[in-house]
Amino acid sequence: MLERSKLAENALQALHDEDYDRPFNTQSLNHNGLIFMGGRASESLNGDWNFCVDLLDTGLRQKWFALLPEAPEDRKEPWDYDPYMGETVPVPSNWAMLKEKWYFFEGSAWYTRPLDVGNVDDEKRRFLHFGAAGYDCKIFLNGQFLGNHYGASTPFCVELTGLLQPGRNWLMACVNNTRTRDRVPMRNTDWFNYGGLYRDVSLFETPRALIKDVFLYLLPDGTFSQICAEIEICGASSGEATLSIPGLSVEVSIPVSNGKGRVTLSVQPELWSPDNPVLYDVELAFGADRVSDRVGFRQIERAGTDIVLNGEPLFLRGISVHEDDAELGKVTNEADLRRRFEHARDLGCNYLRLAHYPHDDLAARLADELGFLLWEEIPVYWAIDFANPATYLDAENQLAELIKRDRNRASVIIWSVGNENPDTDARLEFMRGLAETARKLDPTRLTSAACLVNHAANRIEDRLADHIDIIGLNEYYGWYEENFDDLAAIGRNSDPGKPVVISETGADGVIGENGPPHGLFSEDYMAEVYRRQIAVLRELDYVKGMSPWILYDFRVERRQNIFQNGYNHKGLIAADKKTKKKAFHILADYYREIAAAEKNAGMAS
Ligand code: GCB
């Protein structure tokens, strides 16, 4: 029997149209619509949202978003889902962490909540801000489709101006975390595929003309005495903005024409560094709009095989981190992030690799405040569909969203455009394009990618190396690669001409009785791998940093042996985020030694 459905226009359409999602896959919510959020007042839309998983995409087929609230007894046709009653979930959250039956669910899920706005003021514009939605998110207001965002870890804004009705409105989001060949990442990853609205959602208002973007940086000319501000205004093409940095006695006006303004100021800021993470309060006003930020000024550059901060070469004493928590999944919070930085501090780090996708923006804000350098990355991971132009646009958009979000963070020194990708022509074209985009959007930072060794030639050799500033190198000698002597051979055979950062190395180690007493997966074996790695790497003078894999054990579907149980155990600390493994102390000793040597030599740390 055919279903009746006025909403789906005719009964057949809901059942027979396999292109039902095409009109909604517009990717219209992208970096072009991002609005600078620093200092803006907003209303949090976190909290309980009505929720339903939708394995068959019935919601898009039947147009659940067009169902307007109606008492069950007044309905003229049967609804397969009622967005206005029933189960709720908290936002932010990942559904996998809420119920066992949702643990492995991959597909669409519907979120619904009321939006009560009182009177609608025509002089104001209103926007929604989503911190992240994993992976594909379609937004509806009062039954109307407002746009679609791709990418599981970057923010987006949705304009509601002119669409809200006084009083109660209904907001719906259809979030889909299906893994597909053309997405970024694609089907196969070594981390858990968390879906959902897992970062903050908020509503904010602005005047008609608003500050869309502000980019502040120390001009990288080696004089440390010029600050540049680039601004973008939306809703007015000309006027004057006022920039103030009280700590530098700066109060200047910036003329705006064609919606853009730029000023260079001669000032002598105290330089930001891990040892001295000094931040300046910055305010920008345009008409009735005001934004603010806390910004550090520093210069990062590459000179030969050195990474140079504020004129001083430095070694990146790092560790890689995922966004993963045994209870919360990919959701994080300030306490979790502060604990992460404390652990990094205990380890003697001055640097973290935020793998393999953009982390919560609070991570970089805290790194600014606490004095850590960061590598930030987009999930161009393994075998992306490099020949697909749509995949490229998705990756480039995620990169642009990340850069626009975090380019005022002094802590961020590296934009990474990918991880362990095969050295093919299509990949080279794809990732070269991304590196160029990174440089265009932000000429003040270094680019990198986590590359693979050429195992046939036992050399550091990847065609992408010509197009990035730092060669990230993932190598697992002692774990995936048995023959440890090859690592020393690679060292001898390579002459990269650029700084190399060991972006990953490590081994799984399972603590105590849950692991074997010795051999692979034992804590002792893991510690031995760290000892041997350090012994070889310390001799390579072009290695200018490392971020072993990884600070904490993390959840992943593809690891299912009896020691792993759905976890990658390469953490220096167990998934409880408390118990340190033996290898932690080995790396900490090495980092202490490097820091002491740098201090003696008078280098930056
Ligand atoms: C890698 C990947 C990382 C994995 C790690 C591992 O090379 O870049 O995502 O989790 O190895 O543990 O195998």
Coordinates of C-alpha atoms and ligand atoms in Angstrom, one line a residue:
M1 CA 0.0 0.0 0.0
L2 CA 1.3 3.5 -0.8
E3 CA 1.7 6.0 1.9
R4 CA -0.3 9.2 1.8
S5 CA 1.9 12.2 2.1
K6 CA 0.8 15.8 1.3
L7 CA 4.1 16.9 2.6
A8 CA 6.1 14.9 0.1
E9 CA 4.0 16.5 -2.6
N10 CA 2.6 13.2 -3.7
A11 CA 2.6 9.8 -2.2
L12 CA 4.9 8.2 -4.7
Q13 CA 7.6 10.8 -4.3
A14 CA 8.4 9.7 -0.8
L15 CA 8.9 6.1 -1.8
H16 CA 10.3 6.2 -5.3
D17 CA 12.5 9.3 -5.5
E18 CA 16.1 8.2 -4.8
D19 CA 17.4 11.7 -5.5
Y20 CA 15.4 12.9 -2.5
D21 CA 18.5 14.5 -0.8
R22 CA 19.9 16.3 -3.9
P23 CA 18.0 19.6 -3.3
F24 CA 19.5 19.7 0.2
N25 CA 23.1 18.9 -0.5
T26 CA 23.9 22.5 -1.5
Q27 CA 26.9 23.1 0.8
S28 CA 25.6 26.6 0.9
L29 CA 26.8 27.1 4.5
N30 CA 30.5 27.5 4.1
H31 CA 33.5 29.7 4.9
N32 CA 31.9 32.6 2.9
G33 CA 29.2 32.9 5.5
L34 CA 31.4 32.6 8.6
I35 CA 31.2 35.6 10.9
F36 CA 33.9 36.6 13.4
M37 CA 32.6 35.7 16.8
G38 CA 35.1 37.2 19.2
G39 CA 33.4 39.2 22.0
R40 CA 29.9 38.9 20.6
A41 CA 27.1 38.3 23.0
S42 CA 25.0 35.3 22.1
E43 CA 22.2 33.2 23.4
S44 CA 23.1 29.6 24.0
L45 CA 20.9 27.1 22.2
N46 CA 22.6 24.2 24.1
G47 CA 20.4 22.0 26.1
D48 CA 17.7 19.5 25.3
W49 CA 16.6 19.1 21.7
N50 CA 14.1 16.6 20.4
F51 CA 15.9 13.8 18.7
C52 CA 15.4 10.8 16.5
V53 CA 17.8 8.6 14.5
D54 CA 16.6 8.0 10.9
L55 CA 18.4 5.1 9.3
L56 CA 16.5 5.2 6.0
D57 CA 16.4 8.9 5.6
T58 CA 12.6 8.9 5.9
G59 CA 12.7 12.4 7.2
L60 CA 14.1 13.9 4.0
R61 CA 11.9 11.7 1.9
Q62 CA 8.7 12.5 3.7
K63 CA 9.8 16.1 4.6
W64 CA 9.5 15.8 8.3
F65 CA 10.9 19.3 8.5
A66 CA 7.7 20.6 7.0
L67 CA 5.4 19.1 9.7
L68 CA 4.2 22.1 11.7
P69 CA 3.1 21.4 15.3
E70 CA -0.4 20.0 15.4
A71 CA -2.2 18.0 18.1
P72 CA -2.1 14.3 17.3
E73 CA -5.9 14.2 17.3
D74 CA -6.2 17.0 14.7
R75 CA -3.9 15.4 12.2
K76 CA -5.3 14.3 8.9
E77 CA -2.5 11.9 8.0
P78 CA -0.3 9.5 10.0
W79 CA 3.1 11.0 10.9
D80 CA 6.0 8.5 11.0
Y81 CA 7.8 10.9 13.4
D82 CA 6.7 13.7 15.6
P83 CA 9.5 16.3 15.8
Y84 CA 7.7 18.1 18.6
M85 CA 7.4 15.3 21.2
G86 CA 9.2 12.3 22.4
E87 CA 12.8 11.6 23.0
T88 CA 15.3 14.4 23.7
V89 CA 19.1 14.6 23.8
P90 CA 21.5 17.2 25.2
V91 CA 23.4 19.4 22.8
P92 CA 26.3 19.3 22.7
S93 CA 26.7 15.5 22.6
N94 CA 27.6 12.6 20.3
W95 CA 24.7 10.2 20.0
A96 CA 27.1 7.2 20.2
M97 CA 27.8 8.2 23.8
L98 CA 24.1 8.4 24.9
K99 CA 22.6 5.0 24.2
E100 CA 24.1 1.6 23.5
K101 CA 21.7 1.2 20.5
W102 CA 23.1 4.3 18.9
Y103 CA 26.8 3.4 19.5
F104 CA 27.4 2.3 15.9
F105 CA 24.6 4.2 14.3
E106 CA 25.7 6.0 11.1
G107 CA 23.1 7.9 9.1
S108 CA 20.8 10.8 9.6
A109 CA 19.5 12.1 12.9
W110 CA 16.9 14.9 13.5
Y111 CA 17.3 17.6 16.1
T112 CA 14.4 19.9 16.8
R113 CA 14.0 22.8 19.3
P114 CA 11.8 25.9 19.7
L115 CA 13.3 29.3 19.2
D116 CA 11.5 32.0 21.1
V117 CA 12.4 35.4 19.9
G118 CA 9.8 37.9 21.3
N119 CA 9.5 40.8 18.9
V120 CA 11.5 40.8 15.7
D121 CA 13.5 44.0 15.4
D122 CA 14.0 44.9 11.7
E123 CA 17.1 47.0 12.5
K124 CA 18.9 43.9 13.6
R125 CA 20.3 40.8 11.8
R126 CA 20.1 37.4 13.5
F127 CA 22.4 34.4 12.9
L128 CA 22.8 30.9 14.3
H129 CA 26.4 29.7 15.0
F130 CA 27.2 26.0 15.1
G131 CA 30.6 25.1 16.5
A132 CA 30.5 21.8 14.5
A133 CA 28.0 19.1 13.3
G134 CA 29.3 15.8 12.2
Y135 CA 29.4 15.4 9.2
D136 CA 26.6 16.8 6.9
C137 CA 24.1 19.2 8.5
K138 CA 20.9 20.5 6.9
I139 CA 19.1 23.4 8.7
F140 CA 15.4 24.2 8.6
L141 CA 13.4 27.0 10.2
N142 CA 9.6 26.8 10.5
G143 CA 9.6 24.2 7.7
Q144 CA 11.9 26.1 5.4
F145 CA 15.3 24.8 4.3
L146 CA 18.0 27.3 5.1
G147 CA 21.2 25.6 4.0
N148 CA 23.6 22.7 4.3
H149 CA 27.1 22.4 5.7
Y150 CA 29.7 19.7 5.0
G151 CA 32.6 18.9 7.3
A152 CA 32.5 17.4 10.8
S153 CA 34.8 19.7 12.7
T154 CA 34.5 23.3 11.5
P155 CA 32.0 26.0 12.4
F156 CA 29.3 27.6 10.3
C157 CA 26.7 30.4 10.5
V158 CA 23.1 30.6 9.3
E159 CA 21.4 33.9 8.7
L160 CA 17.8 34.1 10.1
T161 CA 17.2 37.8 9.3
G162 CA 13.7 38.2 7.9
L163 CA 12.8 34.6 8.5
L164 CA 11.8 34.6 12.2
Q165 CA 8.3 35.2 13.3
P166 CA 7.5 37.0 16.5
G167 CA 7.2 34.5 19.4
R168 CA 7.8 30.8 18.8
N169 CA 9.8 29.4 15.9
W170 CA 11.0 25.9 15.3
L171 CA 14.5 25.0 14.4
M172 CA 15.5 21.7 13.0
A173 CA 18.8 20.2 12.0
C174 CA 19.3 16.9 10.1
V175 CA 22.8 15.7 10.9
N176 CA 24.3 12.8 8.9
N177 CA 27.6 11.0 9.7
T178 CA 27.5 8.5 6.9
R179 CA 31.0 7.6 5.7
T180 CA 31.3 8.0 1.9
R181 CA 34.1 7.7 -0.6
D182 CA 33.9 11.4 -1.6
R183 CA 33.9 12.9 1.9
V184 CA 36.8 14.4 3.9
P185 CA 37.7 12.1 5.6
M186 CA 36.3 9.3 3.5
R187 CA 35.2 5.8 4.7
N188 CA 38.3 4.6 6.4
T189 CA 39.9 6.3 9.4
D190 CA 41.7 5.3 12.6
W191 CA 39.3 7.2 14.8
F192 CA 35.7 6.8 15.8
N193 CA 33.0 8.2 13.6
Y194 CA 31.2 10.4 16.1
G195 CA 28.0 12.0 14.8
G196 CA 25.8 14.8 16.1
L197 CA 25.7 18.4 17.2
Y198 CA 28.7 18.1 19.5
R199 CA 29.9 21.7 19.9
D200 CA 28.0 24.8 21.1
V201 CA 25.0 26.1 19.2
S202 CA 24.1 29.8 19.7
L203 CA 22.0 32.6 18.4
F204 CA 23.4 36.1 18.1
E205 CA 22.3 39.4 16.7
T206 CA 24.2 42.2 14.9
P207 CA 23.4 45.6 13.5
R208 CA 22.6 45.7 9.7
A209 CA 26.3 46.4 8.9
L210 CA 28.6 44.1 10.7
I211 CA 32.2 43.1 11.1
K212 CA 32.6 39.9 9.3
D213 CA 36.2 39.2 9.7
V214 CA 39.3 40.5 11.5
F215 CA 42.8 39.2 10.9
L216 CA 45.6 40.6 13.0
Y217 CA 49.2 39.7 12.7
L218 CA 52.8 40.8 13.2
L219 CA 54.2 41.5 9.7
P220 CA 56.7 38.7 9.1
D221 CA 59.5 41.0 8.0
G222 CA 62.0 40.3 10.8
T223 CA 61.6 43.8 12.4
F224 CA 59.0 42.7 14.9
S225 CA 57.7 46.2 14.8
Q226 CA 54.7 46.3 12.4
I227 CA 51.2 45.0 13.1
C228 CA 48.8 44.5 10.3
A229 CA 45.0 44.4 10.6
E230 CA 42.8 43.2 7.7
I231 CA 39.1 43.6 8.1
E232 CA 35.9 42.7 6.2
I233 CA 32.6 44.4 6.6
C234 CA 29.3 43.0 5.5
G235 CA 26.1 45.1 4.9
A236 CA 28.0 48.4 4.2
S237 CA 30.6 48.9 1.5
S238 CA 32.3 51.9 2.9
G239 CA 32.8 53.7 6.2
E240 CA 35.4 53.8 9.0
A241 CA 36.2 51.2 11.5
T242 CA 38.1 51.9 14.8
L243 CA 40.8 49.6 16.0
S244 CA 42.1 49.8 19.5
I245 CA 44.8 47.9 21.3
P246 CA 45.1 49.7 24.6
G247 CA 48.2 47.8 25.7
L248 CA 50.1 49.2 22.7
S249 CA 48.4 52.7 22.9
V250 CA 46.8 52.0 19.6
E251 CA 43.6 53.7 18.6
V252 CA 43.3 54.1 14.8
S253 CA 40.6 54.4 12.2
I254 CA 40.6 52.0 9.3
P255 CA 38.9 53.3 6.1
V256 CA 36.6 50.7 4.6
S257 CA 36.0 50.6 0.9
N258 CA 34.3 47.8 -1.0
G259 CA 33.7 46.1 2.3
K260 CA 37.4 45.8 3.1
G261 CA 40.0 47.7 5.1
R262 CA 43.6 47.3 6.0
V263 CA 46.1 49.1 8.2
T264 CA 49.7 48.6 9.1
L265 CA 50.8 50.1 12.4
S266 CA 54.4 50.8 13.6
V267 CA 54.4 49.4 17.2
Q268 CA 56.7 47.3 19.3
P269 CA 54.7 44.6 20.9
E270 CA 56.1 42.3 23.5
L271 CA 56.5 39.1 21.5
W272 CA 54.4 36.0 22.3
S273 CA 56.3 32.8 22.9
P274 CA 55.7 29.6 24.9
D275 CA 57.9 31.2 27.6
N276 CA 56.1 34.5 27.5
P277 CA 52.6 34.0 26.2
V278 CA 51.7 37.7 26.3
L279 CA 48.3 38.6 24.8
Y280 CA 46.9 42.0 24.0
D281 CA 43.2 43.0 24.2
V282 CA 42.0 44.2 20.8
E283 CA 38.7 45.9 20.0
L284 CA 37.2 46.7 16.7
A285 CA 34.2 48.8 16.1
F286 CA 32.3 49.6 12.9
G287 CA 29.1 51.7 13.3
A288 CA 27.1 49.9 16.0
D289 CA 29.0 46.6 15.7
R290 CA 31.8 45.7 18.1
V291 CA 34.0 42.7 18.4
S292 CA 37.1 41.9 20.5
D293 CA 39.9 39.4 20.8
R294 CA 43.0 38.7 22.8
V295 CA 45.9 38.4 20.4
G296 CA 49.6 37.5 20.7
F297 CA 52.2 38.8 18.2
R298 CA 55.1 36.6 17.1
Q299 CA 56.9 35.6 13.9
I300 CA 57.3 32.0 12.8
E301 CA 59.4 31.1 9.8
R302 CA 61.6 28.5 8.2
A303 CA 65.3 29.1 7.6
G304 CA 67.0 26.1 5.9
T305 CA 66.3 23.2 8.1
D306 CA 65.4 25.4 11.1
I307 CA 62.0 26.4 12.5
V308 CA 62.5 29.9 13.8
L309 CA 60.3 31.6 16.4
N310 CA 60.9 35.4 16.9
G311 CA 64.3 35.0 15.3
E312 CA 65.4 32.1 17.4
P313 CA 65.6 28.5 16.2
L314 CA 63.6 26.0 18.3
F315 CA 62.8 22.4 18.7
L316 CA 59.2 21.4 18.8
R317 CA 58.8 19.1 21.8
G318 CA 55.4 17.8 21.0
I319 CA 52.7 15.2 21.4
S320 CA 49.8 14.4 19.1
V321 CA 46.2 14.5 20.5
H322 CA 42.8 13.4 19.3
E323 CA 39.5 14.9 20.5
D324 CA 38.3 11.8 22.3
D325 CA 36.9 11.0 25.7
A326 CA 35.8 7.6 27.1
E327 CA 32.5 9.2 28.4
L328 CA 31.9 12.3 26.2
G329 CA 33.2 11.1 22.8
K330 CA 34.3 14.0 20.7
V331 CA 32.7 16.6 23.1
T332 CA 35.3 18.6 25.1
N333 CA 35.2 21.3 27.7
E334 CA 37.5 23.7 29.4
A335 CA 38.4 21.3 32.2
D336 CA 39.2 18.5 29.8
L337 CA 41.4 20.8 27.7
R338 CA 43.2 22.3 30.7
R339 CA 44.0 18.8 31.9
R340 CA 45.4 18.0 28.4
F341 CA 47.7 21.0 28.5
E342 CA 48.8 20.1 32.1
H343 CA 49.7 16.6 30.9
A344 CA 51.6 18.1 27.9
R345 CA 53.4 20.4 30.4
D346 CA 54.3 17.4 32.6
L347 CA 55.7 15.8 29.5
G348 CA 57.9 18.8 28.9
C349 CA 56.1 19.8 25.7
N350 CA 56.1 23.3 24.1
Y351 CA 54.0 22.0 21.1
L352 CA 50.9 19.8 20.3
R353 CA 49.7 18.3 17.0
L354 CA 45.9 18.6 17.0
A355 CA 45.1 15.6 14.9
H356 CA 43.4 14.8 12.5
Y357 CA 40.8 17.5 12.1
P358 CA 40.0 20.9 13.5
H359 CA 39.6 20.7 17.3
D360 CA 37.3 22.8 19.4
D361 CA 38.3 26.4 19.1
L362 CA 38.9 26.7 22.8
A363 CA 42.0 24.5 22.4
A364 CA 43.8 27.2 20.5
R365 CA 42.6 29.9 22.8
L366 CA 43.9 28.1 25.8
A367 CA 47.2 27.3 24.0
D368 CA 47.5 31.1 23.4
E369 CA 47.0 31.8 27.1
L370 CA 49.2 28.9 28.4
G371 CA 52.0 29.1 25.9
F372 CA 51.9 26.1 23.6
L373 CA 52.6 26.0 19.9
L374 CA 50.1 24.1 17.7
W375 CA 49.9 22.2 14.5
E376 CA 46.3 22.3 13.2
E377 CA 45.0 20.0 10.5
I378 CA 42.2 19.1 8.2
P379 CA 41.1 15.5 7.8
V380 CA 42.6 14.8 4.3
Y381 CA 43.4 11.4 5.6
W382 CA 44.7 8.3 3.8
A383 CA 42.9 7.5 0.4
I384 CA 40.8 10.6 -0.1
D385 CA 39.0 10.7 -3.5
F386 CA 41.8 13.0 -4.8
A387 CA 40.6 13.1 -8.4
N388 CA 37.1 14.3 -7.4
P389 CA 36.7 18.1 -7.8
A390 CA 33.7 18.1 -5.3
T391 CA 36.0 16.4 -2.7
Y392 CA 38.6 19.1 -3.3
L393 CA 36.0 21.9 -2.7
D394 CA 34.9 20.2 0.5
A395 CA 38.5 19.9 1.8
E396 CA 39.4 23.5 0.8
N397 CA 36.3 24.8 2.5
Q398 CA 37.2 23.0 5.7
L399 CA 40.7 24.5 5.5
A400 CA 39.3 28.0 4.9
E401 CA 36.9 27.6 7.8
L402 CA 39.7 26.5 10.1
I403 CA 42.0 29.2 9.1
K404 CA 39.4 32.0 9.4
R405 CA 38.4 30.6 12.8
D406 CA 42.0 30.4 14.2
R407 CA 44.3 32.8 12.3
N408 CA 44.4 35.2 15.2
R409 CA 45.8 32.6 17.5
A410 CA 49.5 33.1 18.1
S411 CA 49.8 29.5 19.3
V412 CA 49.0 28.1 15.8
I413 CA 52.2 28.0 13.8
I414 CA 51.4 25.2 11.2
W415 CA 48.5 24.5 8.9
S416 CA 48.6 20.9 7.9
V417 CA 46.9 19.9 4.7
G418 CA 46.7 16.1 5.3
N419 CA 48.0 12.8 6.7
E420 CA 49.6 9.8 5.2
N421 CA 48.3 10.1 1.6
P422 CA 49.6 8.1 -1.3
D423 CA 52.2 9.9 -3.5
T424 CA 50.1 10.0 -6.7
D425 CA 49.6 12.8 -9.3
A426 CA 46.0 13.4 -8.2
R427 CA 47.0 13.7 -4.6
L428 CA 49.9 16.0 -5.4
E429 CA 47.6 18.4 -7.3
F430 CA 45.0 18.3 -4.6
M431 CA 47.3 18.9 -1.7
R432 CA 49.5 21.5 -3.5
G433 CA 46.2 23.4 -4.1
L434 CA 45.4 23.2 -0.4
A435 CA 48.9 24.4 0.6
E436 CA 48.5 27.4 -1.8
T437 CA 45.1 28.2 -0.3
A438 CA 46.5 28.1 3.2
R439 CA 49.3 30.5 2.2
K440 CA 46.8 32.8 0.4
L441 CA 44.5 33.0 3.5
D442 CA 47.4 33.3 5.9
P443 CA 50.9 34.2 4.7
T444 CA 52.1 34.3 8.3
R445 CA 52.3 30.6 9.1
L446 CA 54.0 27.5 7.9
T447 CA 52.4 24.7 6.0
S448 CA 53.0 21.0 6.4
A449 CA 51.5 17.5 6.0
A450 CA 52.2 14.2 7.7
C451 CA 54.0 12.3 4.9
L452 CA 55.2 8.8 4.6
V453 CA 58.7 7.5 4.1
N454 CA 59.6 6.1 0.7
H455 CA 60.1 2.5 2.0
A456 CA 61.5 1.2 -1.3
A457 CA 64.3 3.7 -1.3
N458 CA 64.5 4.1 2.5
R459 CA 64.5 7.8 2.1
I460 CA 62.4 10.8 3.2
E461 CA 61.0 11.5 -0.2
D462 CA 57.5 12.8 -1.1
R463 CA 56.8 15.1 -4.1
L464 CA 54.6 17.2 -1.8
A465 CA 57.7 18.3 0.2
D466 CA 58.5 20.9 -2.5
H467 CA 55.2 22.6 -1.8
I468 CA 55.1 22.7 2.0
D469 CA 57.4 24.4 4.6
I470 CA 57.9 21.6 7.1
I471 CA 58.0 17.9 6.2
G472 CA 55.9 16.0 8.7
L473 CA 56.9 12.4 8.8
N474 CA 54.9 9.5 10.2
E475 CA 57.1 6.5 10.9
Y476 CA 56.5 3.5 13.0
Y477 CA 59.9 1.7 13.2
G478 CA 59.6 -0.9 16.0
W479 CA 55.8 -1.2 15.5
Y480 CA 54.4 -1.5 11.9
E481 CA 58.0 -1.6 10.5
E482 CA 60.0 -4.4 12.1
N483 CA 63.5 -3.6 11.0
F484 CA 64.7 -0.8 13.3
D485 CA 67.9 -0.5 11.4
D486 CA 66.0 1.0 8.5
L487 CA 65.3 4.1 10.5
A488 CA 69.0 4.9 10.8
A489 CA 69.4 4.1 7.1
I490 CA 66.6 6.6 6.3
G491 CA 68.4 9.1 8.4
R492 CA 71.6 8.6 6.5
N493 CA 70.0 8.4 3.0
S494 CA 67.9 11.6 3.4
D495 CA 68.8 15.2 2.8
P496 CA 65.4 16.9 2.9
G497 CA 66.7 20.5 2.9
K498 CA 63.8 21.5 5.1
P499 CA 62.9 20.9 8.7
V500 CA 61.5 17.5 9.4
V501 CA 59.1 17.1 12.2
I502 CA 58.3 13.5 13.2
S503 CA 54.6 14.0 13.2
E504 CA 54.0 10.4 14.5
T505 CA 55.8 7.5 15.9
G506 CA 54.9 5.1 18.7
A507 CA 53.6 1.7 19.7
D508 CA 50.5 0.3 21.5
G509 CA 51.0 -0.4 25.2
V510 CA 48.3 -1.8 27.4
I511 CA 48.6 -1.3 31.1
G512 CA 49.0 -4.0 33.7
E513 CA 46.9 -7.1 33.6
N514 CA 44.9 -6.0 30.6
G515 CA 48.0 -6.3 28.4
P516 CA 50.5 -9.1 27.8
P517 CA 53.6 -9.2 30.1
H518 CA 56.0 -8.6 27.2
G519 CA 56.1 -8.4 23.4
L520 CA 53.7 -6.4 21.2
F521 CA 51.0 -4.5 23.1
S522 CA 52.9 -4.7 26.4
E523 CA 53.8 -1.5 28.2
D524 CA 57.5 -2.6 28.3
Y525 CA 57.7 -3.1 24.6
M526 CA 56.1 0.3 24.0
A527 CA 58.7 1.9 26.3
E528 CA 61.5 0.1 24.4
V529 CA 60.2 1.5 21.1
Y530 CA 60.4 5.0 22.6
R531 CA 64.0 4.4 23.8
R532 CA 65.1 3.2 20.4
Q533 CA 63.3 5.9 18.5
I534 CA 64.9 8.6 20.6
A535 CA 68.3 7.0 20.2
V536 CA 68.1 7.3 16.4
L537 CA 66.2 10.5 16.0
R538 CA 68.4 12.5 18.3
E539 CA 71.3 12.1 15.8
L540 CA 69.4 13.6 12.8
D541 CA 70.1 17.2 12.7
Y542 CA 67.3 18.1 10.3
V543 CA 64.7 16.7 12.7
K544 CA 63.4 19.9 14.4
G545 CA 60.5 18.5 16.4
M546 CA 58.3 15.5 17.1
S547 CA 54.8 14.8 18.1
P548 CA 54.7 11.0 18.9
W549 CA 51.4 9.2 18.7
I550 CA 49.6 10.0 21.1
L551 CA 48.8 11.6 24.5
Y552 CA 45.8 9.5 25.4
D553 CA 44.4 6.1 24.3
F554 CA 41.4 6.7 22.0
R555 CA 38.3 4.9 20.7
V556 CA 38.4 3.4 17.2
E557 CA 36.2 0.8 15.5
R558 CA 38.9 -0.9 13.6
R559 CA 41.0 -2.1 16.6
Q560 CA 39.3 -5.3 17.9
N561 CA 42.0 -7.7 19.2
I562 CA 41.7 -8.8 22.8
F563 CA 44.1 -6.2 24.0
Q564 CA 42.6 -3.4 22.0
N565 CA 38.8 -3.8 22.5
G566 CA 37.8 -0.9 20.3
Y567 CA 40.7 1.3 21.4
N568 CA 44.0 2.4 20.0
H569 CA 46.5 2.0 22.9
K570 CA 49.3 4.2 21.7
G571 CA 48.5 6.7 24.3
L572 CA 51.3 7.7 26.7
I573 CA 48.4 8.0 29.1
A574 CA 45.5 5.5 29.3
A575 CA 41.9 6.4 28.2
D576 CA 41.1 7.3 31.9
K577 CA 43.3 10.4 31.2
K578 CA 45.1 9.6 34.5
T579 CA 47.3 6.6 34.3
K580 CA 50.7 7.3 32.8
K581 CA 52.5 4.5 31.0
K582 CA 56.3 3.9 31.2
A583 CA 56.9 5.5 27.8
F584 CA 55.5 8.8 29.1
H585 CA 58.6 9.1 31.4
I586 CA 61.0 8.2 28.7
L587 CA 59.8 10.9 26.4
A588 CA 59.6 13.4 29.3
D589 CA 63.3 12.7 30.2
Y590 CA 64.3 13.4 26.6
Y591 CA 62.3 16.6 26.4
R592 CA 63.8 17.8 29.6
E593 CA 67.2 17.1 28.2
I594 CA 66.5 19.1 25.0
A595 CA 65.0 22.0 27.0
A596 CA 68.0 22.2 29.2
A597 CA 70.4 22.1 26.3
E598 CA 68.4 24.9 24.6
K599 CA 68.5 27.0 27.7
N600 CA 72.3 26.5 27.9
A601 CA 72.6 27.5 24.3
G602 CA 70.3 30.5 24.8
M603 CA 67.7 29.3 22.3
A604 CA 64.0 29.9 22.5
S605 CA 61.9 27.2 24.2
Ligands
GCB1 C1 49.0 6.5 11.7 C2 47.8 7.4 11.5 C3 47.0 7.5 12.8 C4 46.8 6.2 13.4 C5 48.2 5.6 13.8 C6 48.1 4.2 14.3 O1 49.9 6.5 11.0 O2 48.2 8.7 11.1 O3 45.8 8.1 12.5 O4 46.0 6.2 14.5 O5 49.0 5.6 12.6 O6 48.0 4.0 15.5 O7 48.2 3.3 13.5

